[in-house]
XYZ file of C-alpha atoms in Angstrom:
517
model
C 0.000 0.000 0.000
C 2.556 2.521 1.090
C 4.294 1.614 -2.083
C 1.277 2.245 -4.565
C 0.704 6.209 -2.955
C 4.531 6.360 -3.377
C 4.355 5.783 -6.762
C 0.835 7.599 -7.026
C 2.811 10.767 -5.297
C 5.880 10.279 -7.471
C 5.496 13.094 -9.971
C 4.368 16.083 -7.082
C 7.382 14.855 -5.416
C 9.523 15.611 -8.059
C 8.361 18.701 -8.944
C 8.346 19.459 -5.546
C 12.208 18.375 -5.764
C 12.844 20.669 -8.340
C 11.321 23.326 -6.834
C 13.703 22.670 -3.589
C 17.158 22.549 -6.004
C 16.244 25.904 -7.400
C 16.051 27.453 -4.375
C 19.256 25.952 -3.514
C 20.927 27.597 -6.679
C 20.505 31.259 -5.496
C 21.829 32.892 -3.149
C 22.424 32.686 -0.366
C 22.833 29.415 -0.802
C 24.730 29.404 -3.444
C 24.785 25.791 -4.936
C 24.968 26.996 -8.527
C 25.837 23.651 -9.842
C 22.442 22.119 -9.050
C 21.355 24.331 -11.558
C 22.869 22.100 -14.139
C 20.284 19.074 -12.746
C 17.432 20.727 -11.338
C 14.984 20.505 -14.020
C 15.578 17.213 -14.686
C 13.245 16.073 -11.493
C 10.171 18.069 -13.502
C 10.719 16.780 -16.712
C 10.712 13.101 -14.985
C 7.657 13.991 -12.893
C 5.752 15.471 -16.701
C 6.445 11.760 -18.915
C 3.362 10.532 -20.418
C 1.297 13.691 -18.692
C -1.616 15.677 -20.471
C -0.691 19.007 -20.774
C -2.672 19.814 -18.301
C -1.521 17.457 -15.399
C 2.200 18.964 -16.470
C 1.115 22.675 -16.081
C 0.255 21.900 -12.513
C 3.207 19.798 -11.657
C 5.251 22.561 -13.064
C 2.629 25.516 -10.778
C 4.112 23.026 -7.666
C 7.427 23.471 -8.988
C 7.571 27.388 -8.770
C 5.206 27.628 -5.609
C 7.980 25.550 -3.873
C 10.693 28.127 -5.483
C 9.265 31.183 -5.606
C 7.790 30.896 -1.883
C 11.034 29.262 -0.729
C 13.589 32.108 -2.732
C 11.134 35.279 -1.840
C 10.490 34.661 1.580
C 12.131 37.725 2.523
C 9.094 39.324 1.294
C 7.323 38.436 4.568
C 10.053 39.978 6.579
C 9.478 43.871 4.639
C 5.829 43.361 4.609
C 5.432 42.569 8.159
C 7.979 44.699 9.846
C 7.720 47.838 7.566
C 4.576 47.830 5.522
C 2.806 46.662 8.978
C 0.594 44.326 7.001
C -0.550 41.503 9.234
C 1.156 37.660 9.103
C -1.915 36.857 7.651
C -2.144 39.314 5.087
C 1.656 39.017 4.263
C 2.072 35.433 3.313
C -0.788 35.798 1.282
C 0.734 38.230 -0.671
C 3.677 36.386 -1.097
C 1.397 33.461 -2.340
C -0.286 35.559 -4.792
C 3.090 37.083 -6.040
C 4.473 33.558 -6.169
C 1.343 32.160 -7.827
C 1.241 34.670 -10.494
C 5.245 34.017 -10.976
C 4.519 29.937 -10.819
C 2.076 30.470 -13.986
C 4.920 31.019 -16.511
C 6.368 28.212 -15.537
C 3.483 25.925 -15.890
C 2.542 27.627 -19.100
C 5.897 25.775 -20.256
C 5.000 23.154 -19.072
C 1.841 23.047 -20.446
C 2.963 24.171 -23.881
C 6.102 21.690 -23.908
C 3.828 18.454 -23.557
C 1.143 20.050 -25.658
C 3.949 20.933 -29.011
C 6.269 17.712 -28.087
C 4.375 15.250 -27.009
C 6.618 12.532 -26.560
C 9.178 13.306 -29.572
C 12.479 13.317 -27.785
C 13.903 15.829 -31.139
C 11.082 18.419 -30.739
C 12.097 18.747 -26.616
C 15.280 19.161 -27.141
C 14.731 22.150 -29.871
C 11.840 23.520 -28.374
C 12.519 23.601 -24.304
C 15.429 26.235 -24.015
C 13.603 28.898 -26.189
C 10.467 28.361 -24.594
C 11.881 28.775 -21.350
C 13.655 31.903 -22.299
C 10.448 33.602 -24.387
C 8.271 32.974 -20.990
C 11.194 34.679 -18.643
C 11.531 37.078 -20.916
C 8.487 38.318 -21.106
C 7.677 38.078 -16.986
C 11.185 39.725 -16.930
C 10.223 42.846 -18.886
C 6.495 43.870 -18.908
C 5.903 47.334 -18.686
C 5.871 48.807 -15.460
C 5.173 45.434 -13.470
C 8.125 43.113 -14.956
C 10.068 41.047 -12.158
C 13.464 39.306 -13.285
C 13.952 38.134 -9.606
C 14.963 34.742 -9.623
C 15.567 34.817 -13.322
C 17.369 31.367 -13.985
C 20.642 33.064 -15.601
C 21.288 35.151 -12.228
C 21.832 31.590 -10.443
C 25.147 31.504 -12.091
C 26.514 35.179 -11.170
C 29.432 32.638 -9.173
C 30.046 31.082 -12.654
C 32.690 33.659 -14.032
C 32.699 31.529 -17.545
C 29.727 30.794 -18.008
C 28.028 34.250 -17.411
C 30.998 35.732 -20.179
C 28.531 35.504 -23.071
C 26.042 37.694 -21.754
C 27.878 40.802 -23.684
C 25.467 39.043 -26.415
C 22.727 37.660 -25.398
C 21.838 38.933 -22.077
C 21.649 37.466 -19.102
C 18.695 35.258 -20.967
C 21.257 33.690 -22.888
C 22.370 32.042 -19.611
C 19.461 30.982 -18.917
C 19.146 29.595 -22.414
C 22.384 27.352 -21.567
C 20.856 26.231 -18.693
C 17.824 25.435 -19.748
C 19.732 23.821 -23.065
C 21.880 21.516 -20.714
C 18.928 20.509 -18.776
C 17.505 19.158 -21.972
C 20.232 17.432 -23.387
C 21.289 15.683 -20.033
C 17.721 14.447 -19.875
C 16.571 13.369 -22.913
C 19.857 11.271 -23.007
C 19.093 9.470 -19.927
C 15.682 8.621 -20.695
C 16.952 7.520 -24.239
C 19.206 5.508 -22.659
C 16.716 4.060 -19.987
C 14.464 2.737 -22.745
C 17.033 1.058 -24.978
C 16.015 -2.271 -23.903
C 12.951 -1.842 -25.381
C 13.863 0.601 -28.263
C 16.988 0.175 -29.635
C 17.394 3.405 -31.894
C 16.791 5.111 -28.511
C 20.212 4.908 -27.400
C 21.337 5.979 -30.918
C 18.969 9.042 -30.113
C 20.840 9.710 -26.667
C 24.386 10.124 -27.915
C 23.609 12.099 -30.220
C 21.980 14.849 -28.165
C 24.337 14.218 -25.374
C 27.017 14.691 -27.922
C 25.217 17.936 -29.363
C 24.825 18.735 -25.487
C 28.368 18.582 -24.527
C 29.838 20.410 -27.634
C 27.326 23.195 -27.127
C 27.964 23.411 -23.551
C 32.066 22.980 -24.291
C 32.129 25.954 -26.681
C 30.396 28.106 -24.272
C 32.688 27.605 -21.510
C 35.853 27.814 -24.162
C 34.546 31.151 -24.924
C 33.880 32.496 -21.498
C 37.245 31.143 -20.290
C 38.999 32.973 -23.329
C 37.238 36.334 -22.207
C 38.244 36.213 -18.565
C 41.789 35.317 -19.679
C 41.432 38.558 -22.122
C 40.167 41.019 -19.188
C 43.075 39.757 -16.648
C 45.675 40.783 -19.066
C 44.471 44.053 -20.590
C 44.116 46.065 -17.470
C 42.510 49.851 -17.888
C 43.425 52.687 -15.935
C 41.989 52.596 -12.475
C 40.165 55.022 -10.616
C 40.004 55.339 -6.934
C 35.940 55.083 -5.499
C 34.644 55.956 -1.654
C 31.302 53.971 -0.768
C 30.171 55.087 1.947
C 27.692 52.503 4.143
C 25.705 54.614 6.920
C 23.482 51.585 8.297
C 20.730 54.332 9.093
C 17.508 52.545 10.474
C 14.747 53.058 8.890
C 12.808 54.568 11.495
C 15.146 57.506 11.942
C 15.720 58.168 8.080
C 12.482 60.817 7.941
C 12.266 61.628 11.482
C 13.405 65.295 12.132
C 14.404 64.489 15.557
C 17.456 61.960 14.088
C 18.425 64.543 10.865
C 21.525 66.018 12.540
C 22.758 62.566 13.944
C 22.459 60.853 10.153
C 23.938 63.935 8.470
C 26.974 63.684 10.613
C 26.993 59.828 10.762
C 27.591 60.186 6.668
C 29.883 63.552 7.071
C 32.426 61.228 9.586
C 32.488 58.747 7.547
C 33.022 60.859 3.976
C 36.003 62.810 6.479
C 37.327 59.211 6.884
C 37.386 57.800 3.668
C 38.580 61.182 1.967
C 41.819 60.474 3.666
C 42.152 57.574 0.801
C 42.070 60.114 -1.583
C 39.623 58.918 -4.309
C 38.362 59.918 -7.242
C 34.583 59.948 -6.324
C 32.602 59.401 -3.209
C 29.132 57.659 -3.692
C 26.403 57.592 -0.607
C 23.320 55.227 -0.827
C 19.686 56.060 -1.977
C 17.886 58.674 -0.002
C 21.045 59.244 2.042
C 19.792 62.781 2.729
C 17.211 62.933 5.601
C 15.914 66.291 3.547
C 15.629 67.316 0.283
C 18.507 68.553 -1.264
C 18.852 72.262 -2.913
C 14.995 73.037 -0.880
C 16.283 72.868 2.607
C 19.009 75.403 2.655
C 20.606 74.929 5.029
C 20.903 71.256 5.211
C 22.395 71.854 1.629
C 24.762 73.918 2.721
C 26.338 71.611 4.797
C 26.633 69.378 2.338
C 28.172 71.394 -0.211
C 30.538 72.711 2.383
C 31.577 69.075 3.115
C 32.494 68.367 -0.546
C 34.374 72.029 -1.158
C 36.262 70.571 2.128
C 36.966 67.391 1.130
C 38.005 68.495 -2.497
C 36.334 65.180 -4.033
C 33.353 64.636 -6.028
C 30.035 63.541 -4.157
C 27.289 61.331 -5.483
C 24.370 60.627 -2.988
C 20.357 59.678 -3.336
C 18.093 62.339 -2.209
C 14.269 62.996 -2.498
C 13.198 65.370 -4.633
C 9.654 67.081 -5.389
C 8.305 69.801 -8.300
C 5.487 71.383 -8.840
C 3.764 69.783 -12.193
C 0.319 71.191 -13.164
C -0.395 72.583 -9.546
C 0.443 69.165 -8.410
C 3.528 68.161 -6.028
C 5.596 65.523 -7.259
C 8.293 63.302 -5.712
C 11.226 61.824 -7.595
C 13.636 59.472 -5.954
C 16.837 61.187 -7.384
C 20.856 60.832 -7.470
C 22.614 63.907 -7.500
C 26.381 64.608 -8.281
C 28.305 67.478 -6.865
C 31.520 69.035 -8.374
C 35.030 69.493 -6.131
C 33.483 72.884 -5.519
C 30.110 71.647 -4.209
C 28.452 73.051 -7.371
C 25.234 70.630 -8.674
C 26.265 69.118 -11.860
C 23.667 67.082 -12.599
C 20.500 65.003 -11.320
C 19.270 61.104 -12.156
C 15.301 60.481 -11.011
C 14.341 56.883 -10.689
C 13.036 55.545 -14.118
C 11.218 51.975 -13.001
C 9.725 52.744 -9.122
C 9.116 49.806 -7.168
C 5.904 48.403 -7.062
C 3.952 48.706 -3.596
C 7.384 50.640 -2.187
C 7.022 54.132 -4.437
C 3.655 53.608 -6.239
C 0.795 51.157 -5.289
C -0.378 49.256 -9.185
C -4.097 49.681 -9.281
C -4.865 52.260 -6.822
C -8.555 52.381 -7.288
C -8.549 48.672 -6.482
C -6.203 48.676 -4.032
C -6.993 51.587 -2.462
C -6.710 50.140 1.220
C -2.811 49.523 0.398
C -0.153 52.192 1.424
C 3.193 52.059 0.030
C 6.192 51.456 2.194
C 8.166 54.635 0.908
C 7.052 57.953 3.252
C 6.006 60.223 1.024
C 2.305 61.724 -0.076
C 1.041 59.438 -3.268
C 2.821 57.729 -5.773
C 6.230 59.003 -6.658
C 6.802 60.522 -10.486
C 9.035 58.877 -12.964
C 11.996 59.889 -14.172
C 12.083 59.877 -18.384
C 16.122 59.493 -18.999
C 18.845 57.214 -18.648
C 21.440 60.267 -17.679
C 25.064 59.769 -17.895
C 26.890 62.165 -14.985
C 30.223 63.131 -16.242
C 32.982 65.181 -14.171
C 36.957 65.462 -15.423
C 36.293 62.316 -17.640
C 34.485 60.501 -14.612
C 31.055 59.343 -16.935
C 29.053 57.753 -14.850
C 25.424 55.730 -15.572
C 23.495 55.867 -12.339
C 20.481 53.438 -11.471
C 18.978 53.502 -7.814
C 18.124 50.113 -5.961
C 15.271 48.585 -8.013
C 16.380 49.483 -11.308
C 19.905 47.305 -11.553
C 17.920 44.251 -12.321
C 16.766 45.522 -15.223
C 18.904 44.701 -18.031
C 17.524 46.987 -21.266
C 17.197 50.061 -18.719
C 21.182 49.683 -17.433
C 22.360 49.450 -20.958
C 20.914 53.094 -21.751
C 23.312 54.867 -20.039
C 26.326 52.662 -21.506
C 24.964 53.244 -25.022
C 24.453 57.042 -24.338
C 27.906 56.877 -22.902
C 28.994 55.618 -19.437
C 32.252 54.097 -18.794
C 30.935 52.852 -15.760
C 27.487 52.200 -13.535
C 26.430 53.192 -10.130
C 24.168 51.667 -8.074
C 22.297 52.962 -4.840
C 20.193 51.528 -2.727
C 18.551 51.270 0.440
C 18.108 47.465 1.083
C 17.027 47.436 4.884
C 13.891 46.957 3.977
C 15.243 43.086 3.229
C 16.452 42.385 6.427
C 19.763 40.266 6.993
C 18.043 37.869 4.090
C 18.828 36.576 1.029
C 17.755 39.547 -1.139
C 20.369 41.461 -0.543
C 22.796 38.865 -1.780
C 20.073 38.334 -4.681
C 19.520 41.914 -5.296
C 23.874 42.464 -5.340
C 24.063 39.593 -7.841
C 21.833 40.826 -10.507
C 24.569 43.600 -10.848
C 27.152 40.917 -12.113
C 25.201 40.024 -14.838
C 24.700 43.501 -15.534
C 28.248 43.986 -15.757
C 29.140 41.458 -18.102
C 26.606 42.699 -20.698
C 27.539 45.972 -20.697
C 31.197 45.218 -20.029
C 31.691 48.148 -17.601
C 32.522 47.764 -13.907
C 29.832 48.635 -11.430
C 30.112 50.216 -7.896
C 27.212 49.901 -5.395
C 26.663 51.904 -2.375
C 23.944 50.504 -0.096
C 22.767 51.838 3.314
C 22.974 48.465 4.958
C 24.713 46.537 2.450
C 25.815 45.052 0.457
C 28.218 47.491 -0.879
C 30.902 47.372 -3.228
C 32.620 46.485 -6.656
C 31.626 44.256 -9.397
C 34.600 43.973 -12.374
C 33.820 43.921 -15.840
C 33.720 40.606 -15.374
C 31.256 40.289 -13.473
C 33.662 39.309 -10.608
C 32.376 40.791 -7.034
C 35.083 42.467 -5.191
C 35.332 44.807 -1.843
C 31.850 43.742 -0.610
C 30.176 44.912 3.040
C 28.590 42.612 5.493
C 25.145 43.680 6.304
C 24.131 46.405 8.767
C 27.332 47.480 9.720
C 28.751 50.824 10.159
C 31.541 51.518 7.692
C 33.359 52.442 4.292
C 34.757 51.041 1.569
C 37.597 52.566 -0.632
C 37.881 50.408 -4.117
C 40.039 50.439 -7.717
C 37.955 49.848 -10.716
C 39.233 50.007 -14.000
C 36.387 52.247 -16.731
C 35.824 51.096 -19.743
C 37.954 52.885 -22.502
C 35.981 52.525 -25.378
C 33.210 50.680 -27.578
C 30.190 48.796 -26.245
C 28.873 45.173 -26.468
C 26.243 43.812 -28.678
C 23.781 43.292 -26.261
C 24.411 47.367 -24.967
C 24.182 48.627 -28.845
C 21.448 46.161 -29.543
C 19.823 45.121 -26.493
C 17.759 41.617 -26.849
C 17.624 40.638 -29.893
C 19.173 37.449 -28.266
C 15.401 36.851 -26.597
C 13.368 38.338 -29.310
C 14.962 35.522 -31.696
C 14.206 32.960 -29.549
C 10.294 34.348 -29.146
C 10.277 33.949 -32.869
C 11.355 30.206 -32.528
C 8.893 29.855 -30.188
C 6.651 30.805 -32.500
C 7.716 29.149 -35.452
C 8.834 25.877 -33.721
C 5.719 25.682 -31.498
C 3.713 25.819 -34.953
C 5.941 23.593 -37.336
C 6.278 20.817 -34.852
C 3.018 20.670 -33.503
C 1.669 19.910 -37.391
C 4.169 17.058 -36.939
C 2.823 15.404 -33.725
């Protein structure tokens, strides 16, 4: 008996198995390597399924990820949007439900096109896979890339190296790919016995597998061993860390205490003499250039210190008799004049603008301010002595076709702020840091991240992290990176044309091999 529900249980257990090695794969756990396998358990689990049964073995899949990997969501809804237990995990459920569909929609769309043809799965899977993450990656103002497969490999110095063309999709295309291949050849050669072509069938797509997967790493190895030995000219940058809690950040009675908490620690790392000193998002507990003389004090601090200054600071404008708020990076000459101003392009949903207000209307965002914030309209590249710098702030580094704007209008290197608190000691912060490697690599510019509880620090062209924080300590970091000289990638010039051709396999496979079946 307890043999027959084993066997009757078999498939939600694997799916529930592959939910558990994905997890494992991102930080901070950090097991990249199960990556490699941890499809496999699903694809087992979906044999001889409708395409129904195998969309809802792969929904268990990604409930057990997506619930597992964003758990730190209950942690920021609980402890600073005040929401209720209750409440909270059923949010995350919802968010992880919605998240789950894509990946039973391939499911459901693999056994529905495939079948059973061993050919057609191996052809069809990886662009499928990236076409759905794609699209849940970038759509419009709601898109959400967390936990995109390719970012479970930021560890994986070759095998993230081809992501200067194809994005970090084309990462998760290898993935996905090797997945397949490893497979397919196992369950070719598990039915040999019966089917003796089979295990004709499984050397070949192992072999395709392996020669695939072999040229990919070749190539990544080949541009590591390029970057090591062609070193630019470095640059010197302060990131400063002010571990400001975030019940003291707006209130007036804790201004002068965080304004001199970041002005010690800017004296401090001055003394390294570097090029450019970077504070997190919202450093400011005012807003900057409309509280005098708050803004004095800051522009007296950088005419002191003799050394550039960008920091994140609120900002608000009248538009059409209305008040707006930006979330805004500013950068500040030697001489403490303004030389120019970033506002926040892609907001956070929930944190600085709550998505269907006159549903939702009983939902408050997490960010103080009065209604939603504005939106910025420009990818702005701050230059200063040859210093050109593309700025995002917290949010926006996991969005790959918004980071490469500022390389293709001309950054030589990216800057990220943020204000991760909100995460808790977590594993988004580690998550949210290692989206930035990936961003690296495809733009092939170094990144520097300044975070107000961590994790700050470098991230190489490479994609190689370097000089990082722990979380919610006190501190500074001084660190070398090395701009980029000249030129830009394919995927900066061209963004995804890697993931648009594989939508328009999708669509042509999905339709050719279907009339096959």
């Amino acid at each position: 008996m307890k043999y027959l529900t084993l066997k009757k249980n078999k498939p939600f257990i694997l799916s529930a198995f592959s939910g558990v090695l994905l997890t494992l794969t991102f930080p901070e756990y950090n097991l990249e390597f199960l990556g490699w396998i941890a499809w496999i358990p699903l694809f087992y689990a979906m044999e001889d399924s409708s395409p129904q049964r195998a969309a809802f073995l792969g929904f268990l899949t990604g409930m057990v990820f997506f619930n597992c990997g964003l758990s730190w969501i209950n942690n920021t809804l609980i402890n600073y949007g005040g929401l209720h237990w209750v409440l909270s995990f059923g949010a995350l459920g919802l968010l992880s439900a919605y998240l789950s569909f894509f990946i039973a929609l391939f499911c459901y769309l693999l056994r529905r096109v495939c079948a059973s043809n061993r050919i057609h799965f191996f052809l069809f899977a990886p662009v499928l896979w990236v076409s759905l993450e794609y699209l849940r990656s970038t759509h419009s103002k709601y898109g959400f890339s967390w936990l995109g497969l390719g970012y479970s490999q930021f560890q994986n110095l070759p095998v993230i190296q081809p992501a200067e063309w194809t994005g970090v999709y084309g990462v998760s295309w290898i993935i996905l790919f090797f997945n397949s291949g490893v497979y397919l050849s196992w369950k070719c050669w598990r039915e040999q016995n019966t089917k003796k072509w089979e295990l004709k069938t499984g050397w070949r797509i192992l072999s395709v597998t392996l020669l695939i997967f072999a040229i990919w790493l070749v190539y990544g190895s080949q541009r590591l061993a390029h970057f090591s030995k062609n070193p630019n000219q470095k640059i010197k940058i302060g990131l400063i860390q002010g571990n400001v809690e975030q019940f003291m950040k707006w209130d007036p009675i804790y201004q002068n205490l965080v304004i001199n908490k970041y002005r010690d620690l800017t004296l401090k790392a001055a003394q390294k003499k570097p090029d450019l000193i970077i504070w997190p998002e919202t450093a400011t507990p005012f807003y900057f250039e409309e509280n005098p003389n708050e803004t004095d004090l800051i522009r007296n601090l950088v005419r002191e210190i003799q050394i550039p200054l960008l920091f994140g600071s609120p900002h608000r404008k009248k538009i059409k008799n209305e008040k707006i708020y930006f979330n805004s990076a500013y950068l500040l000459s030697e001489s403490g004049e303004t030389l120019s101003r970033y506002d926040k392009i892609h907001l956070v949903p929930f944190g600085e603008f709550v998505p269907f207000r006159k549903i939702l209307f009983f939902i408050e965002k997490l960010v103080v301010m009065i209604g939603d914030f504005g939106r910025g309209t420009e990818a702005i590249v701050m230059e200063n002595e040859g210093i050109k710098a593309g700025v995002s702030i917290c949010y926006e580094i996991i969005f790959p076709d918004l980071i490469r704007q500022a390389v293709k209008n001309g950054a030589n290197f990216l800057v990220n702020i943020t204000n991760d608190a909100w995460f808790g000691k977590s594993a988004a912060s580690y998550q949210h840091m290692s989206m930035g490697a990936l961003r690296a690599v495809e733009n092939r510019v170094p990144i520097v991240r300044a975070a107000n509880t961590g994790i700050s620090g470098a991230i190489e062209a490479t994609g190689k992290l370097k000089d990082e924080t722990k979380l919610f300590v006190e501190g500074f970091r001084v660190t070398q990176i090395s701009p980029a000289q000249s030129g830009n990638t394919f995927y900066s010039l061209n963004g995804d044309v890697f993931s648009w051709l594989c939508i328009f396999l999708t669509v042509l496979l999905g339709f050719v091999l279907r009339k096959q079946i």
